[in-house]
Backbone as ProteinMPNN parsed JSONL, in Angstrom:
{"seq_chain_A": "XXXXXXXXXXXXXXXXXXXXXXXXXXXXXXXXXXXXXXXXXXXXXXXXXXXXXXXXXXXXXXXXXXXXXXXXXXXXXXXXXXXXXXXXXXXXXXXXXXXXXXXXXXXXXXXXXXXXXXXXXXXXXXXXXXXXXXXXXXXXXXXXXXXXXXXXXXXXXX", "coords_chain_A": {"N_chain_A": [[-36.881, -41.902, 13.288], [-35.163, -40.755, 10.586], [-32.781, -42.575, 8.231], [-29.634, -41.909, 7.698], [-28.236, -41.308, 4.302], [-26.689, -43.351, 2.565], [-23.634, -43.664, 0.576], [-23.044, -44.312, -3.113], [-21.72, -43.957, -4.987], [-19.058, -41.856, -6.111], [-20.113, -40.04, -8.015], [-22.037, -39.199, -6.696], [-21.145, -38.047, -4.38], [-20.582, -35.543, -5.267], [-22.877, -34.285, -5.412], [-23.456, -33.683, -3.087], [-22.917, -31.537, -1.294], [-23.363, -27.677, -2.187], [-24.417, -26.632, -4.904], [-23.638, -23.833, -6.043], [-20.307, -22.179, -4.973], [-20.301, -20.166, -2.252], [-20.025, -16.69, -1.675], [-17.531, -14.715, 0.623], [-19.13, -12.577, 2.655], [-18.61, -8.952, 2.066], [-16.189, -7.501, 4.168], [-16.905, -4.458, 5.606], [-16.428, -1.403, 7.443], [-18.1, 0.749, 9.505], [-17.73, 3.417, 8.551], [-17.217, 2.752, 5.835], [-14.903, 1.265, 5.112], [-12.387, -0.52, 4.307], [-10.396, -3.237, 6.651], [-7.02, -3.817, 6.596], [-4.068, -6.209, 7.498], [-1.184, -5.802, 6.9], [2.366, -7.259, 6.337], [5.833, -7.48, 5.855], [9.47, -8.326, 6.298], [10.433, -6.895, 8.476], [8.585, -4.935, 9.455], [5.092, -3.648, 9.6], [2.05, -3.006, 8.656], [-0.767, -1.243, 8.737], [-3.582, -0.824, 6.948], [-5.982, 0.656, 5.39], [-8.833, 0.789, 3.007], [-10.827, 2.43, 1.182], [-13.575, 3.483, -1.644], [-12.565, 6.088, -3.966], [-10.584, 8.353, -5.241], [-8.079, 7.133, -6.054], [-5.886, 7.925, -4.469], [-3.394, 7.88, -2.075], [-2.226, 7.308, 1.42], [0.311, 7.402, 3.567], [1.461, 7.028, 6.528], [0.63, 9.476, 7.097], [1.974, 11.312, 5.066], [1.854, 11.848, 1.567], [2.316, 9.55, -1.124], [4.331, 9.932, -2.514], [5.928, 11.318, -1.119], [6.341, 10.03, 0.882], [7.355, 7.612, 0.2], [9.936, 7.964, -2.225], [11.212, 6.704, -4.057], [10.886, 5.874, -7.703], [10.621, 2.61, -7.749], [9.675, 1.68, -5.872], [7.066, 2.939, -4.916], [5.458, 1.975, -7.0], [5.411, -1.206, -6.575], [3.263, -0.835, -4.931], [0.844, 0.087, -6.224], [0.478, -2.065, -7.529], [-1.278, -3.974, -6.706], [-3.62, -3.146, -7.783], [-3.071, -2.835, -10.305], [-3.644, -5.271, -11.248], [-5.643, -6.359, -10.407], [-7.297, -4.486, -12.182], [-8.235, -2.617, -10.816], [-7.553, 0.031, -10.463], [-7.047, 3.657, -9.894], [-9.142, 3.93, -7.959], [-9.498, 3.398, -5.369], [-9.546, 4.531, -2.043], [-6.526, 4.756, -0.261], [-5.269, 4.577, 3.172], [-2.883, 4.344, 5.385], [-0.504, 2.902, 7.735], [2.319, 2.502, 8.731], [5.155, 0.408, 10.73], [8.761, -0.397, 11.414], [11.125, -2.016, 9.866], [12.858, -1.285, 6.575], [12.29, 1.28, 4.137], [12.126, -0.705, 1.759], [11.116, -3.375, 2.577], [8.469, -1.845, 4.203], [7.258, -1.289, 1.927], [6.641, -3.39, 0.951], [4.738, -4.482, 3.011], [3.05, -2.371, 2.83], [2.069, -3.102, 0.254], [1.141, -6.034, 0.635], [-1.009, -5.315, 2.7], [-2.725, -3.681, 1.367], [-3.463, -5.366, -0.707], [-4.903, -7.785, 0.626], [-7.18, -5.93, 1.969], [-7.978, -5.073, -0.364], [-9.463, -8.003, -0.929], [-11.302, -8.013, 1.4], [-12.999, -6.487, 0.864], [-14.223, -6.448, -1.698], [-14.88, -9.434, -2.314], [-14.881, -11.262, -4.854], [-12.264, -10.314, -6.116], [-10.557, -12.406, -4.956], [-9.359, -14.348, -5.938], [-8.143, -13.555, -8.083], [-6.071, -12.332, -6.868], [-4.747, -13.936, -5.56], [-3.558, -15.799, -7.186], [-1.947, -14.027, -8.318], [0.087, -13.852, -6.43], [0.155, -12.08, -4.118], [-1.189, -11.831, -2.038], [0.07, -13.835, -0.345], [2.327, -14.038, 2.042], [5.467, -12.994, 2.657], [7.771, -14.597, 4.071], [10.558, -14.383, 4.576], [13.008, -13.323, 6.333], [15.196, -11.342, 8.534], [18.05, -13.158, 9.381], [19.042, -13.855, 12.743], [22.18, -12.53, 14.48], [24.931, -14.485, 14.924], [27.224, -15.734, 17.859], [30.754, -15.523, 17.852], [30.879, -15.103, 15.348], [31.179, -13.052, 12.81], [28.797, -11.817, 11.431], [25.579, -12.807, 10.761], [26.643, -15.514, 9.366], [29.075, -14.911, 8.719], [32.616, -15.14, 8.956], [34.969, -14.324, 11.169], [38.089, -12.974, 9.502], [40.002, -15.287, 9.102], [43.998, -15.984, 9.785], [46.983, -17.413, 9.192], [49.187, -17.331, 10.792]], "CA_chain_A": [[-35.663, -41.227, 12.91], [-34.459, -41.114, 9.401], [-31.983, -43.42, 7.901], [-28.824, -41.265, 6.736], [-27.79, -41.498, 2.841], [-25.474, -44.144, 2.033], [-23.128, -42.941, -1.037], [-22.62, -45.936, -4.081], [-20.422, -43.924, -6.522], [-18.352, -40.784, -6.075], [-20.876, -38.858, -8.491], [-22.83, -38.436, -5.521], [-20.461, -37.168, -3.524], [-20.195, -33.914, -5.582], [-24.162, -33.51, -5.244], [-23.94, -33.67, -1.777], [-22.403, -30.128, -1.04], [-24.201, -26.877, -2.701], [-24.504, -26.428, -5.899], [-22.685, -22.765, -5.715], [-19.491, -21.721, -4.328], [-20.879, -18.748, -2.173], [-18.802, -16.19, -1.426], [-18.038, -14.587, 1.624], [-19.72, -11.321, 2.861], [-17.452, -8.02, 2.098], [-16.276, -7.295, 5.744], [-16.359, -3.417, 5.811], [-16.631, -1.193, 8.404], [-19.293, 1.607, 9.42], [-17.13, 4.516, 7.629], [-17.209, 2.4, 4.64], [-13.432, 0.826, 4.459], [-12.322, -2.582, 4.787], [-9.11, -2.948, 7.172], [-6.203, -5.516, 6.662], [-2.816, -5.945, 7.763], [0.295, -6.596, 5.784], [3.536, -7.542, 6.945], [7.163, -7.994, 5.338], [10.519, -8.413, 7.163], [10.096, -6.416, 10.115], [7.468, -4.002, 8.506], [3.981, -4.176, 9.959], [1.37, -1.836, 7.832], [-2.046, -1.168, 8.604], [-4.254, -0.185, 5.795], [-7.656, 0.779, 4.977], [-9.357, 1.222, 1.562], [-12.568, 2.548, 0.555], [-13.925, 3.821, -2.79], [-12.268, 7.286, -4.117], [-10.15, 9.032, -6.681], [-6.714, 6.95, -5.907], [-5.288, 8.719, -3.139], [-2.53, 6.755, -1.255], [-1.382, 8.319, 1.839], [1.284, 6.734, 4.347], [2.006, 7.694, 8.042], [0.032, 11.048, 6.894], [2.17, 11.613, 3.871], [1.302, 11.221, 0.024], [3.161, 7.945, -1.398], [5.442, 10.661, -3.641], [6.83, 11.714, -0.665], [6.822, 8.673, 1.916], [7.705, 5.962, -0.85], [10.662, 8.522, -3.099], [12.004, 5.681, -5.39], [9.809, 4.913, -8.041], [10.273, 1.18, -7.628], [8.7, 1.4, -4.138], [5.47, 2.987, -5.968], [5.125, 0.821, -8.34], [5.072, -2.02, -5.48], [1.786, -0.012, -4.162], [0.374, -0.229, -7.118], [0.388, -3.352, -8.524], [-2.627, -4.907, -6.54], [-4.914, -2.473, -8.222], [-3.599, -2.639, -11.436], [-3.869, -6.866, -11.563], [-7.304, -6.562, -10.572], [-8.4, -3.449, -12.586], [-9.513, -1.167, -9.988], [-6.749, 1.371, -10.565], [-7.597, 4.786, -9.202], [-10.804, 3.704, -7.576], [-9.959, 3.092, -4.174], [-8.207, 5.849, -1.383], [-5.464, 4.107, 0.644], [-4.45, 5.64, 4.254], [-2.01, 2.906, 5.864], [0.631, 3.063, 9.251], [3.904, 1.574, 8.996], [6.363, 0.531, 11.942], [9.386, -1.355, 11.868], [12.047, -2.009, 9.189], [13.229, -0.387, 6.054], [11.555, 1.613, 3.234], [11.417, -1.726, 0.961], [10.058, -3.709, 3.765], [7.383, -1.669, 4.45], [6.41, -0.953, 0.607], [6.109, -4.5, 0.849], [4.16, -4.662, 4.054], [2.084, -1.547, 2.497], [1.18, -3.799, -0.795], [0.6, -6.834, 1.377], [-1.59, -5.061, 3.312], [-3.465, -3.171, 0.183], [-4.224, -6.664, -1.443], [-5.874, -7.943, 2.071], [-8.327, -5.383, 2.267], [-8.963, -5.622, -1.6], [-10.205, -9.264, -1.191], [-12.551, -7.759, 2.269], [-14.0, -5.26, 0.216], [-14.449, -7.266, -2.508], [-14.399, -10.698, -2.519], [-14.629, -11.21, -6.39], [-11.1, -10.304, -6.327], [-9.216, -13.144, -4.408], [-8.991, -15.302, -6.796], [-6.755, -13.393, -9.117], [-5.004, -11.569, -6.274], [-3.864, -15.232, -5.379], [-2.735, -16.323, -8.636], [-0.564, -12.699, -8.727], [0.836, -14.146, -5.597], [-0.312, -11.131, -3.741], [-2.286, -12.444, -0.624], [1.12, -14.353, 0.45], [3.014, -13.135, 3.32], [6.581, -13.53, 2.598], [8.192, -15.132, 5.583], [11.713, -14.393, 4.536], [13.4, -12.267, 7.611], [17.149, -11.382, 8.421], [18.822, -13.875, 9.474], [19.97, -13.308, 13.814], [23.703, -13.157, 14.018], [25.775, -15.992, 15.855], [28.327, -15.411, 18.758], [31.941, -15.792, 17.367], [30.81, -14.73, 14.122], [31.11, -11.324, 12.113], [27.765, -11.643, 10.915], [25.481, -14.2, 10.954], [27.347, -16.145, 8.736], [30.47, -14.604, 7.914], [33.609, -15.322, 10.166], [35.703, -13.404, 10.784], [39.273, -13.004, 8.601], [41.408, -16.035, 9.073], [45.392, -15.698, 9.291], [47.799, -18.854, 9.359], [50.57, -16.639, 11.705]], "C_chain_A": [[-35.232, -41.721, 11.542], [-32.938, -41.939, 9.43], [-30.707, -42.131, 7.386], [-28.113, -41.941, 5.585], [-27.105, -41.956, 2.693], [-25.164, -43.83, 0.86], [-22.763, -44.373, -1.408], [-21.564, -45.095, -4.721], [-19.942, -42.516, -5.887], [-19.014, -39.777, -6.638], [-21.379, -37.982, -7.465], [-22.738, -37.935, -4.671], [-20.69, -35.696, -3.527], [-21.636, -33.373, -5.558], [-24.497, -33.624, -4.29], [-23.768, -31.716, -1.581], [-23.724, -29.091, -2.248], [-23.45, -27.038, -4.049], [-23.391, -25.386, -6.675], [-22.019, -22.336, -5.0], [-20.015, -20.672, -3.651], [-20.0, -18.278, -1.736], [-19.266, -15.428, -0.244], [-18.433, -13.0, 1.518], [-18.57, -9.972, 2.59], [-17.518, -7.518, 3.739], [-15.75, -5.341, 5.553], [-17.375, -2.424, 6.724], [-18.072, 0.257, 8.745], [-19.034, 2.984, 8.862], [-17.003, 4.17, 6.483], [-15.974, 2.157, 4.061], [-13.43, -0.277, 4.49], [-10.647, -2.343, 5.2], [-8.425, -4.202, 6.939], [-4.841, -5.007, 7.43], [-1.798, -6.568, 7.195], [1.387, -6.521, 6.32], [4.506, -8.326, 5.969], [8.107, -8.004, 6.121], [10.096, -8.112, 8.517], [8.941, -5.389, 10.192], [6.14, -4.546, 9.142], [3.416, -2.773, 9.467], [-0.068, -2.157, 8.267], [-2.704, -0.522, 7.542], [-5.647, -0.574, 6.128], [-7.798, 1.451, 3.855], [-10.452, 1.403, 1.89], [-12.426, 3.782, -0.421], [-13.244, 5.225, -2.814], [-11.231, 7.164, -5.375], [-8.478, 8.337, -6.834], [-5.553, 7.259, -5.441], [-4.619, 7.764, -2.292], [-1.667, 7.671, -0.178], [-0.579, 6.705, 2.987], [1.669, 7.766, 5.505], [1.764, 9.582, 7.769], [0.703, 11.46, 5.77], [1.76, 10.898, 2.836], [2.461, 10.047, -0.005], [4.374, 8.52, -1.467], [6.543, 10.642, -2.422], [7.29, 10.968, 0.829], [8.087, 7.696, 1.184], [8.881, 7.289, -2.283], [10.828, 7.707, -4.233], [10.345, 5.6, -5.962], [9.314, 3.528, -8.217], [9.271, 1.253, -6.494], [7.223, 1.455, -4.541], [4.952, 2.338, -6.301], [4.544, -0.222, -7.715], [3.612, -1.998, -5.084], [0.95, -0.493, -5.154], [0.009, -1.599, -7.851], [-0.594, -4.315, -8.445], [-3.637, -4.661, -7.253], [-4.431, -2.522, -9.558], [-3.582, -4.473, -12.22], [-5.471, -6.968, -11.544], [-8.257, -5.261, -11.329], [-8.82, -2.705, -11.756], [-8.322, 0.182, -9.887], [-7.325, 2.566, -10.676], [-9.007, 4.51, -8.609], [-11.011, 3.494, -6.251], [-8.753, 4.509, -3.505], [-7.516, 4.721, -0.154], [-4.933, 5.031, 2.012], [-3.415, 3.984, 5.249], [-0.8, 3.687, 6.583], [1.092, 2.246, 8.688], [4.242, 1.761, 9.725], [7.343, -0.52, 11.487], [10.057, -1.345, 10.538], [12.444, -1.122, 8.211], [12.414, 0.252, 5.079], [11.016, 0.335, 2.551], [10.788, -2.96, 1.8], [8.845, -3.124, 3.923], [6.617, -1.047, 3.018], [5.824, -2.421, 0.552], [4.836, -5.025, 1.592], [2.715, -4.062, 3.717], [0.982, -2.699, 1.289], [0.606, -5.264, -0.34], [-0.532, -6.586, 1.807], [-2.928, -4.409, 2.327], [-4.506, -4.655, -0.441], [-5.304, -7.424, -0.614], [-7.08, -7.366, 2.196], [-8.758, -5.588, 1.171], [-10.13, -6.452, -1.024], [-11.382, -8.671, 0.047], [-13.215, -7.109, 1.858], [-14.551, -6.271, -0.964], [-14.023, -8.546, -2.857], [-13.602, -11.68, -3.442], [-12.834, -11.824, -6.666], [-9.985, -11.368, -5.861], [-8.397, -13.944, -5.012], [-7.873, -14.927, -7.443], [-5.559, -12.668, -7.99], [-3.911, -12.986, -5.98], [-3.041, -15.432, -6.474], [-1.534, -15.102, -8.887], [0.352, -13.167, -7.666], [1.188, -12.68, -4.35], [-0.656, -11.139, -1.963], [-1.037, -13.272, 0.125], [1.912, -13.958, 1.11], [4.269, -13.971, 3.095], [7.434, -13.157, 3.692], [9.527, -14.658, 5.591], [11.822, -13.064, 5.748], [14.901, -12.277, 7.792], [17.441, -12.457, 9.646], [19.71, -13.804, 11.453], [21.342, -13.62, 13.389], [23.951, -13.606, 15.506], [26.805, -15.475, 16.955], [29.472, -16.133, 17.903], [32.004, -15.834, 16.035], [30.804, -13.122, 13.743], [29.779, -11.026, 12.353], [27.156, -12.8, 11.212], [25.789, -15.42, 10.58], [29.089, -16.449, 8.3], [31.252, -14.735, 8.892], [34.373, -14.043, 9.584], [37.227, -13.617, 10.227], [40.352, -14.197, 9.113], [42.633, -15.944, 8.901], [46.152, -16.876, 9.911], [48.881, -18.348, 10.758], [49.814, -15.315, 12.366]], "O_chain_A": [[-34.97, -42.906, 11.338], [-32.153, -41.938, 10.377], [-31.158, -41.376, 6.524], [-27.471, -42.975, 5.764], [-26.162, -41.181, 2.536], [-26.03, -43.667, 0.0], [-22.38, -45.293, -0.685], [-20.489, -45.64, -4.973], [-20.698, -42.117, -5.001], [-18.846, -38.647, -6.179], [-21.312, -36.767, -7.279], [-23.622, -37.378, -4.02], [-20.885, -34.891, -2.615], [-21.78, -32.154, -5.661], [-25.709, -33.714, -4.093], [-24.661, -30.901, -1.811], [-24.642, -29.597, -2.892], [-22.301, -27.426, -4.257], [-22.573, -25.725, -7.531], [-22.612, -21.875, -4.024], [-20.382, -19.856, -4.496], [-19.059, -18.955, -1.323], [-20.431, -15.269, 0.12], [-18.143, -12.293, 0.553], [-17.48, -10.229, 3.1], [-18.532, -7.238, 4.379], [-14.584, -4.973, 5.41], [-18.602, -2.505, 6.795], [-18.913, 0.438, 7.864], [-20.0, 3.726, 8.683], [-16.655, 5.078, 5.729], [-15.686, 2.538, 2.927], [-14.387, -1.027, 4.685], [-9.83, -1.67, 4.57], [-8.913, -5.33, 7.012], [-4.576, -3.874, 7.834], [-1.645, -7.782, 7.063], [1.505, -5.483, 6.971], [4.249, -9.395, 5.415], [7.654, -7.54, 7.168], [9.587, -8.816, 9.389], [8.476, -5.174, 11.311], [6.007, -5.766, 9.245], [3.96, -1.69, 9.686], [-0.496, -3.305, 8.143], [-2.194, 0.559, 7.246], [-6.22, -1.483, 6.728], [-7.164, 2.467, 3.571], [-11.094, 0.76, 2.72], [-11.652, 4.732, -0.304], [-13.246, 5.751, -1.701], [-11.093, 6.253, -6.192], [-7.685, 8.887, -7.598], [-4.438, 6.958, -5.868], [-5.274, 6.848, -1.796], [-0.782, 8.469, -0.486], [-0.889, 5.515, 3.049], [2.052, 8.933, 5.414], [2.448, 10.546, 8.113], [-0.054, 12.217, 5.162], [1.385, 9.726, 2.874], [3.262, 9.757, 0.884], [5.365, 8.097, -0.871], [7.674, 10.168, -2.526], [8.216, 11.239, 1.594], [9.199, 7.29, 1.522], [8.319, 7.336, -3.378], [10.547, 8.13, -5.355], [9.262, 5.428, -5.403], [8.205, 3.17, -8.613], [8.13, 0.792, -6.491], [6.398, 0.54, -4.554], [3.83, 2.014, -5.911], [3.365, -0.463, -7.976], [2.911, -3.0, -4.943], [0.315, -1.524, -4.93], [-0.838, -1.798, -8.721], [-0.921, -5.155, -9.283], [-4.512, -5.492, -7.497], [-5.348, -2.237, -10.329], [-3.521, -4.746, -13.419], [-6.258, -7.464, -12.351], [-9.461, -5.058, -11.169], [-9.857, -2.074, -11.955], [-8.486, 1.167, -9.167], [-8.174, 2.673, -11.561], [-9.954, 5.137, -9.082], [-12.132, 3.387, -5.753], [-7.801, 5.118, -3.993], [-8.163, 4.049, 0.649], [-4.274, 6.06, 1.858], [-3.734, 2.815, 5.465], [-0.266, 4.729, 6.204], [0.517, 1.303, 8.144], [4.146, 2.914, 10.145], [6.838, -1.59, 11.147], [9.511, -0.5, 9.828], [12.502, 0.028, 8.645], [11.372, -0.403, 5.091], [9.81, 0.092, 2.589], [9.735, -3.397, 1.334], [7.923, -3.926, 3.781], [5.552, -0.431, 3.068], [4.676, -2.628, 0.159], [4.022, -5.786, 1.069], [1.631, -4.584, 3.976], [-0.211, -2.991, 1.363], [-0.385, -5.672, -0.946], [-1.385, -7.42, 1.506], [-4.078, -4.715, 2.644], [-5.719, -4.839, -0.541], [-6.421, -7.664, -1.072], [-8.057, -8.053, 2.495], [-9.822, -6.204, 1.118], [-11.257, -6.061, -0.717], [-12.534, -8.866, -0.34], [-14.294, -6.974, 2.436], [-15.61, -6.83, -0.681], [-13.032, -8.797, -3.543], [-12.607, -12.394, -3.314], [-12.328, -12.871, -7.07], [-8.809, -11.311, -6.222], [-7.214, -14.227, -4.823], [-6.832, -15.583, -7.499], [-4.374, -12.521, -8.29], [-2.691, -13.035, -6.137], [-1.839, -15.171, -6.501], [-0.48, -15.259, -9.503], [1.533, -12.916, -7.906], [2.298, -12.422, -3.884], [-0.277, -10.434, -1.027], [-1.202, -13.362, 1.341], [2.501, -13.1, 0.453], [4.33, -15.193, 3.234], [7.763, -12.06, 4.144], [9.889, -14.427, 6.744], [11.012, -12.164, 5.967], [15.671, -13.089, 7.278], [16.928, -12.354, 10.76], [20.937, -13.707, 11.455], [21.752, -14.404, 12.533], [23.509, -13.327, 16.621], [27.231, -14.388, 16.564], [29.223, -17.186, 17.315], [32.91, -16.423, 15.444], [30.415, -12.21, 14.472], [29.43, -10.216, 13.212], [27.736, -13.737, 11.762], [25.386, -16.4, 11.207], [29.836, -17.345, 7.906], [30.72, -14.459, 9.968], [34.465, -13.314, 8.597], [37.65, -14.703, 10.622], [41.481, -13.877, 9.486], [42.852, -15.774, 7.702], [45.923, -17.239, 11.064], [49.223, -19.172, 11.606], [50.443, -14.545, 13.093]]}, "name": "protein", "num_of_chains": 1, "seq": "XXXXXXXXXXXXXXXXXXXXXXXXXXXXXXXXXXXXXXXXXXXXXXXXXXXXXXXXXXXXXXXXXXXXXXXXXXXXXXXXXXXXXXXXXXXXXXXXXXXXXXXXXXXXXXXXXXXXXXXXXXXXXXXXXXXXXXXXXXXXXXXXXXXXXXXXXXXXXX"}
């Protein structure tokens, strides 16, 4: 039975492991999408991408007329135009659960997710856009003997 490799210096640490980072496999499916799921407040979005002319639909409607505001849009957008692939992929994605900007959020959450399964390449910078992070923030339950969950209600001396 062999002896295993005693390390002297720290160099040799870093030539233990491979050489190249490998990356992982694109996980997509036998219709040729890659599925993720994105989630904001109360917002839970399913999405699937694969390759096409930039087609974004939502709960069967186009964006124009799911997503009205053009801030909300814009939101959609922004994974694809950090990583360059603007118009190149078709988006179909379910929403349930909170409000329009919740689930634009949930939608672009969910957009950036499948990016990185379709293409790996991409995680790197989707990270650094801060993209790939699921923001935890949520409302707040409200309190017994409170207005709100915070707010009392109107104080009077008499």
């Amino acid at each position: 039975m062999a002896e295993p490799e005693t390390l002297t210096d720290l160099a040799q640490l870093g030539s233990l492991g491979s050489t190249e980072a490998e990356l992982p496999e694109p996980k997509i499916d036998v219709h040729g999408r890659a599925y993720a799921t994105g989630r904001r407040k109360d917002a839970v979005a399913r999405v699937w991408i694969k390759p096409g002319s930039g087609r974004v639909t939502v709960n069967g409607k186009p964006q124009e007329v799911y997503f009205a505001r053009p801030v909300l849009r814009m939101l959609l957008a922004q994974p694809f135009l950090v990583a360059d692939r603007n118009n190149q992929y078709d988006v179909t994605a379910t929403v349930t659960g909170g409000g329009l900007s919740g689930q634009a959020g949930a939608v672009r959450h969910g957009i950036s997710q499948a990016l990185t399964f379709y293409e790996p390449t991409l995680r790197r910078i989707l990270k650094q856009g801060g993209f790939l992070t699921r923001d935890s923030r949520v409302v707040e339950r409200k309190k017994y003997g409170k207005r709100k969950a915070r707010r009392s209600f109107q104080f009077s001396k008499r």
